[in-house]
Amino acid sequence: PLELFKIQAAKALRPILPGNNDAFKCIMVSRFDYPKDQNTLIEAAEILKNDKVDFIFVGRGGDKEKTRKSAADKNLTNVFFLDFDPQPYKYIYGANAFVFSSVFEGFPNALTEALACGVPVISVDCQSGPREILAPKTDYTKEINGEIEFAENGILVPVQNAPLFAEAILALKNDTALQKKYAEAALKRAHDFDLAVKTHEFKAS
């Protein structure tokens, strides 16, 4: 469950994120290891390097230096790394979109936390969690391949498909109405995971 009041209190601490002030800021908060697949986002950053899109990675892990080196080898000036923070919500509030690239998940807490910040979400359609969270009325066993799905609460893209991830980012960047729609949907969906709501459901069961 989410303690929404604690997450939303971090909005007042929102910093100015690194990069160009007029860039569309995409943020990912996670460990740096294979399942999280930051490499797909590095590839997307390369595709979008001339489109005023910045990528900010927050976290720590064994693959962080490898990921940093990959960005440096590609001479990407639109990729930035921030250290682990136990309260990363303030950084999410500073972004235009939360991006999520895992190859697989159990339950992706980072997604629900991003929703609680009212930030539009673009996520891979991996097993399991993203579809159940972003498209709860659809068949949870479905997994898209070769297409972008503009779902109820966020955008879903295929796993390890950097070109489509980049395309989804541009679609969101270039459509302010879509940004507003998904920001509002994010907050609405986050309330389903609020601690008070879940406590009531548990007691009722």
mmCIF file of C-alpha atoms in Angstrom:
data_model
loop_
_atom_site.group_PDB
_atom_site.id
_atom_site.type_symbol
_atom_site.label_atom_id
_atom_site.label_comp_id
_atom_site.label_asym_id
_atom_site.label_seq_id
_atom_site.Cartn_x
_atom_site.Cartn_y
_atom_site.Cartn_z
ATOM 1 C CA PRO A 1 0.000 0.000 0.000
ATOM 2 C CA LEU A 2 0.980 3.621 -0.547
ATOM 3 C CA GLU A 3 1.084 6.294 2.111
ATOM 4 C CA LEU A 4 -0.170 8.892 -0.319
ATOM 5 C CA PHE A 5 0.097 11.811 2.082
ATOM 6 C CA LYS A 6 3.828 11.152 2.581
ATOM 7 C CA ILE A 7 4.511 10.796 -1.117
ATOM 8 C CA GLN A 8 2.533 13.894 -2.039
ATOM 9 C CA ALA A 9 4.235 15.961 0.683
ATOM 10 C CA ALA A 10 7.461 15.599 -1.320
ATOM 11 C CA LYS A 11 6.057 17.832 -4.060
ATOM 12 C CA ALA A 12 7.193 20.880 -2.076
ATOM 13 C CA LEU A 13 10.775 19.586 -2.274
ATOM 14 C CA ARG A 14 10.755 19.244 -6.066
ATOM 15 C CA PRO A 15 14.234 20.120 -7.408
ATOM 16 C CA ILE A 16 15.319 21.369 -10.790
ATOM 17 C CA LEU A 17 16.452 18.260 -12.625
ATOM 18 C CA PRO A 18 19.719 18.225 -14.611
ATOM 19 C CA GLY A 19 19.704 18.864 -18.335
ATOM 20 C CA ASN A 20 18.178 21.502 -20.577
ATOM 21 C CA ASN A 21 15.458 23.566 -18.947
ATOM 22 C CA ASP A 22 13.212 23.286 -22.008
ATOM 23 C CA ALA A 23 13.684 19.520 -22.435
ATOM 24 C CA PHE A 24 10.998 16.913 -21.810
ATOM 25 C CA LYS A 25 12.224 15.111 -18.691
ATOM 26 C CA CYS A 26 11.872 11.323 -18.460
ATOM 27 C CA ILE A 27 12.818 9.731 -15.156
ATOM 28 C CA MET A 28 13.415 6.171 -14.002
ATOM 29 C CA VAL A 29 13.928 5.234 -10.353
ATOM 30 C CA SER A 30 15.260 1.721 -9.824
ATOM 31 C CA ARG A 31 18.161 -0.571 -9.088
ATOM 32 C CA PHE A 32 20.754 -0.926 -11.816
ATOM 33 C CA ASP A 33 20.672 -4.610 -12.728
ATOM 34 C CA TYR A 34 19.603 -6.863 -15.584
ATOM 35 C CA PRO A 35 15.852 -7.160 -14.883
ATOM 36 C CA LYS A 36 15.443 -3.368 -14.887
ATOM 37 C CA ASP A 37 16.960 -3.100 -18.393
ATOM 38 C CA GLN A 38 18.075 0.527 -18.370
ATOM 39 C CA ASN A 39 19.880 -0.278 -21.623
ATOM 40 C CA THR A 40 16.608 -0.045 -23.568
ATOM 41 C CA LEU A 41 16.191 3.506 -22.283
ATOM 42 C CA ILE A 42 19.789 4.345 -23.200
ATOM 43 C CA GLU A 43 18.973 3.198 -26.738
ATOM 44 C CA ALA A 44 15.796 5.306 -26.692
ATOM 45 C CA ALA A 45 17.857 8.277 -25.504
ATOM 46 C CA GLU A 46 20.152 7.831 -28.492
ATOM 47 C CA ILE A 47 17.151 7.823 -30.836
ATOM 48 C CA LEU A 48 15.812 11.006 -29.222
ATOM 49 C CA LYS A 49 19.102 12.839 -28.703
ATOM 50 C CA ASN A 50 18.038 15.633 -31.080
ATOM 51 C CA ASP A 51 14.443 15.918 -29.853
ATOM 52 C CA LYS A 52 14.928 17.813 -26.567
ATOM 53 C CA VAL A 53 14.253 14.772 -24.381
ATOM 54 C CA ASP A 54 16.364 14.205 -21.273
ATOM 55 C CA PHE A 55 16.647 10.918 -19.386
ATOM 56 C CA ILE A 56 17.348 10.948 -15.649
ATOM 57 C CA PHE A 57 18.225 7.719 -13.839
ATOM 58 C CA VAL A 58 17.957 7.606 -10.047
ATOM 59 C CA GLY A 59 19.303 4.685 -8.048
ATOM 60 C CA ARG A 60 22.239 2.411 -7.400
ATOM 61 C CA GLY A 61 23.286 -1.124 -8.274
ATOM 62 C CA GLY A 62 25.940 -3.302 -9.820
ATOM 63 C CA ASP A 63 25.225 -2.218 -13.399
ATOM 64 C CA LYS A 64 25.206 1.530 -12.810
ATOM 65 C CA GLU A 65 28.747 2.151 -14.047
ATOM 66 C CA LYS A 66 28.131 -0.112 -17.025
ATOM 67 C CA THR A 67 25.024 1.904 -17.886
ATOM 68 C CA ARG A 68 26.890 5.174 -17.384
ATOM 69 C CA LYS A 69 29.679 3.952 -19.679
ATOM 70 C CA SER A 70 27.163 2.944 -22.341
ATOM 71 C CA ALA A 71 25.747 6.467 -22.349
ATOM 72 C CA ALA A 72 29.243 7.977 -22.465
ATOM 73 C CA ASP A 73 30.332 5.686 -25.314
ATOM 74 C CA LYS A 74 27.349 6.913 -27.323
ATOM 75 C CA ASN A 75 28.229 10.528 -26.467
ATOM 76 C CA LEU A 76 24.770 11.105 -25.073
ATOM 77 C CA THR A 77 24.452 14.536 -23.525
ATOM 78 C CA ASN A 78 20.771 13.975 -22.714
ATOM 79 C CA VAL A 79 21.363 11.246 -20.093
ATOM 80 C CA PHE A 80 21.965 12.019 -16.409
ATOM 81 C CA PHE A 81 22.540 9.927 -13.290
ATOM 82 C CA LEU A 82 21.522 10.770 -9.728
ATOM 83 C CA ASP A 83 22.436 8.869 -6.591
ATOM 84 C CA PHE A 84 20.110 6.618 -4.628
ATOM 85 C CA ASP A 85 17.667 8.485 -2.410
ATOM 86 C CA PRO A 86 15.299 6.750 0.030
ATOM 87 C CA GLN A 87 12.745 9.461 -0.798
ATOM 88 C CA PRO A 88 12.931 9.741 -4.596
ATOM 89 C CA TYR A 89 9.461 11.210 -5.001
ATOM 90 C CA LYS A 90 10.746 14.788 -5.176
ATOM 91 C CA TYR A 91 12.682 13.885 -8.323
ATOM 92 C CA ILE A 92 9.642 12.231 -9.900
ATOM 93 C CA TYR A 93 7.644 15.412 -9.284
ATOM 94 C CA GLY A 94 10.243 17.322 -11.281
ATOM 95 C CA ALA A 95 9.808 15.128 -14.361
ATOM 96 C CA ASN A 96 7.350 15.174 -17.252
ATOM 97 C CA ALA A 97 7.108 11.386 -17.466
ATOM 98 C CA PHE A 98 8.061 8.296 -15.513
ATOM 99 C CA VAL A 99 9.585 5.585 -17.705
ATOM 100 C CA PHE A 100 9.823 1.931 -16.756
ATOM 101 C CA SER A 101 11.744 -0.661 -18.761
ATOM 102 C CA SER A 102 11.917 -3.897 -16.740
ATOM 103 C CA VAL A 103 12.166 -7.234 -18.519
ATOM 104 C CA PHE A 104 10.079 -8.816 -15.759
ATOM 105 C CA GLU A 105 8.618 -7.822 -12.408
ATOM 106 C CA GLY A 106 6.809 -9.155 -9.378
ATOM 107 C CA PHE A 107 4.865 -6.103 -8.302
ATOM 108 C CA PRO A 108 6.448 -2.845 -9.541
ATOM 109 C CA ASN A 109 6.171 -0.511 -6.555
ATOM 110 C CA ALA A 110 7.905 2.234 -8.509
ATOM 111 C CA LEU A 111 4.978 2.409 -10.914
ATOM 112 C CA THR A 112 2.371 2.990 -8.235
ATOM 113 C CA GLU A 113 4.637 5.527 -6.536
ATOM 114 C CA ALA A 114 5.000 7.420 -9.817
ATOM 115 C CA LEU A 115 1.229 7.403 -10.225
ATOM 116 C CA ALA A 116 0.906 8.858 -6.724
ATOM 117 C CA CYS A 117 3.057 11.771 -7.892
ATOM 118 C CA GLY A 118 0.586 12.481 -10.681
ATOM 119 C CA VAL A 119 3.191 11.958 -13.387
ATOM 120 C CA PRO A 120 2.293 10.291 -16.723
ATOM 121 C CA VAL A 121 3.740 6.789 -16.984
ATOM 122 C CA ILE A 122 5.227 4.952 -19.948
ATOM 123 C CA SER A 123 5.975 1.330 -19.110
ATOM 124 C CA VAL A 124 6.909 -1.889 -20.792
ATOM 125 C CA ASP A 125 4.157 -4.506 -20.851
ATOM 126 C CA CYS A 126 6.191 -7.092 -18.980
ATOM 127 C CA GLN A 127 4.977 -9.870 -16.711
ATOM 128 C CA SER A 128 3.775 -9.030 -14.199
ATOM 129 C CA GLY A 129 2.278 -5.826 -12.856
ATOM 130 C CA PRO A 130 2.361 -2.988 -15.397
ATOM 131 C CA ARG A 131 -0.728 -4.136 -17.300
ATOM 132 C CA GLU A 132 -2.646 -4.861 -14.109
ATOM 133 C CA ILE A 133 -1.829 -1.348 -12.880
ATOM 134 C CA LEU A 134 -2.139 0.689 -16.072
ATOM 135 C CA ALA A 135 -4.805 -1.304 -17.925
ATOM 136 C CA PRO A 136 -6.764 -3.118 -15.185
ATOM 137 C CA LYS A 137 -9.808 -3.792 -17.361
ATOM 138 C CA THR A 138 -7.824 -5.789 -19.918
ATOM 139 C CA ASP A 139 -6.696 -9.425 -19.960
ATOM 140 C CA TYR A 140 -3.705 -9.517 -17.613
ATOM 141 C CA THR A 141 -2.153 -12.390 -19.602
ATOM 142 C CA LYS A 142 -1.935 -10.223 -22.719
ATOM 143 C CA GLU A 143 1.480 -8.904 -23.704
ATOM 144 C CA ILE A 144 1.806 -6.524 -26.633
ATOM 145 C CA ASN A 145 4.382 -6.994 -29.356
ATOM 146 C CA GLY A 146 5.144 -4.477 -32.082
ATOM 147 C CA GLU A 147 2.665 -1.804 -31.002
ATOM 148 C CA ILE A 148 2.043 0.974 -28.502
ATOM 149 C CA GLU A 149 -1.017 0.738 -26.275
ATOM 150 C CA PHE A 150 -2.506 3.957 -24.949
ATOM 151 C CA ALA A 151 -4.076 2.310 -21.928
ATOM 152 C CA GLU A 152 -6.448 3.661 -19.316
ATOM 153 C CA ASN A 153 -3.847 4.847 -16.806
ATOM 154 C CA GLY A 154 -0.656 5.061 -18.838
ATOM 155 C CA ILE A 155 1.152 4.008 -21.992
ATOM 156 C CA LEU A 156 2.346 0.436 -22.539
ATOM 157 C CA VAL A 157 5.116 -0.569 -24.941
ATOM 158 C CA PRO A 158 6.708 -3.931 -25.798
ATOM 159 C CA VAL A 159 9.610 -5.229 -23.724
ATOM 160 C CA GLN A 160 13.108 -4.348 -25.011
ATOM 161 C CA ASN A 161 11.844 -2.274 -27.934
ATOM 162 C CA ALA A 162 13.717 1.027 -27.842
ATOM 163 C CA PRO A 163 12.266 2.443 -31.115
ATOM 164 C CA LEU A 164 8.686 2.038 -29.885
ATOM 165 C CA PHE A 165 9.614 3.343 -26.440
ATOM 166 C CA ALA A 166 11.077 6.432 -28.110
ATOM 167 C CA GLU A 167 7.963 6.775 -30.258
ATOM 168 C CA ALA A 168 5.733 6.615 -27.178
ATOM 169 C CA ILE A 169 7.803 9.306 -25.446
ATOM 170 C CA LEU A 170 7.501 11.611 -28.446
ATOM 171 C CA ALA A 171 3.749 10.985 -28.643
ATOM 172 C CA LEU A 172 3.394 12.088 -25.023
ATOM 173 C CA LYS A 173 5.836 14.982 -25.365
ATOM 174 C CA ASN A 174 4.006 16.419 -28.353
ATOM 175 C CA ASP A 175 0.484 16.148 -26.925
ATOM 176 C CA THR A 176 -0.240 18.342 -23.894
ATOM 177 C CA ALA A 177 -3.812 17.055 -23.727
ATOM 178 C CA LEU A 178 -2.476 13.495 -23.437
ATOM 179 C CA GLN A 179 -0.097 14.599 -20.694
ATOM 180 C CA LYS A 180 -2.996 16.129 -18.749
ATOM 181 C CA LYS A 181 -5.147 13.042 -19.251
ATOM 182 C CA TYR A 182 -2.501 10.654 -17.931
ATOM 183 C CA ALA A 183 -1.516 12.942 -15.052
ATOM 184 C CA GLU A 184 -5.140 12.957 -13.881
ATOM 185 C CA ALA A 185 -5.529 9.217 -14.465
ATOM 186 C CA ALA A 186 -2.342 8.585 -12.498
ATOM 187 C CA LEU A 187 -3.647 10.268 -9.366
ATOM 188 C CA LYS A 188 -7.007 8.545 -9.650
ATOM 189 C CA ARG A 189 -5.412 5.110 -10.015
ATOM 190 C CA ALA A 190 -2.956 5.750 -7.169
ATOM 191 C CA HIS A 191 -5.850 6.105 -4.738
ATOM 192 C CA ASP A 192 -6.677 2.427 -5.347
ATOM 193 C CA PHE A 193 -3.383 1.587 -3.629
ATOM 194 C CA ASP A 194 -3.717 4.011 -0.731
ATOM 195 C CA LEU A 195 -3.004 2.513 2.676
ATOM 196 C CA ALA A 196 -6.415 3.541 4.032
ATOM 197 C CA VAL A 197 -8.198 1.923 1.082
ATOM 198 C CA LYS A 198 -6.226 -1.302 1.347
ATOM 199 C CA THR A 199 -6.681 -1.477 5.117
ATOM 200 C CA HIS A 200 -10.438 -1.165 4.658
ATOM 201 C CA GLU A 201 -10.437 -3.880 1.985
ATOM 202 C CA PHE A 202 -8.412 -6.175 4.216
ATOM 203 C CA LYS A 203 -10.754 -5.685 7.155
ATOM 204 C CA ALA A 204 -13.800 -6.190 4.922
ATOM 205 C CA SER A 205 -12.440 -9.511 3.672
#
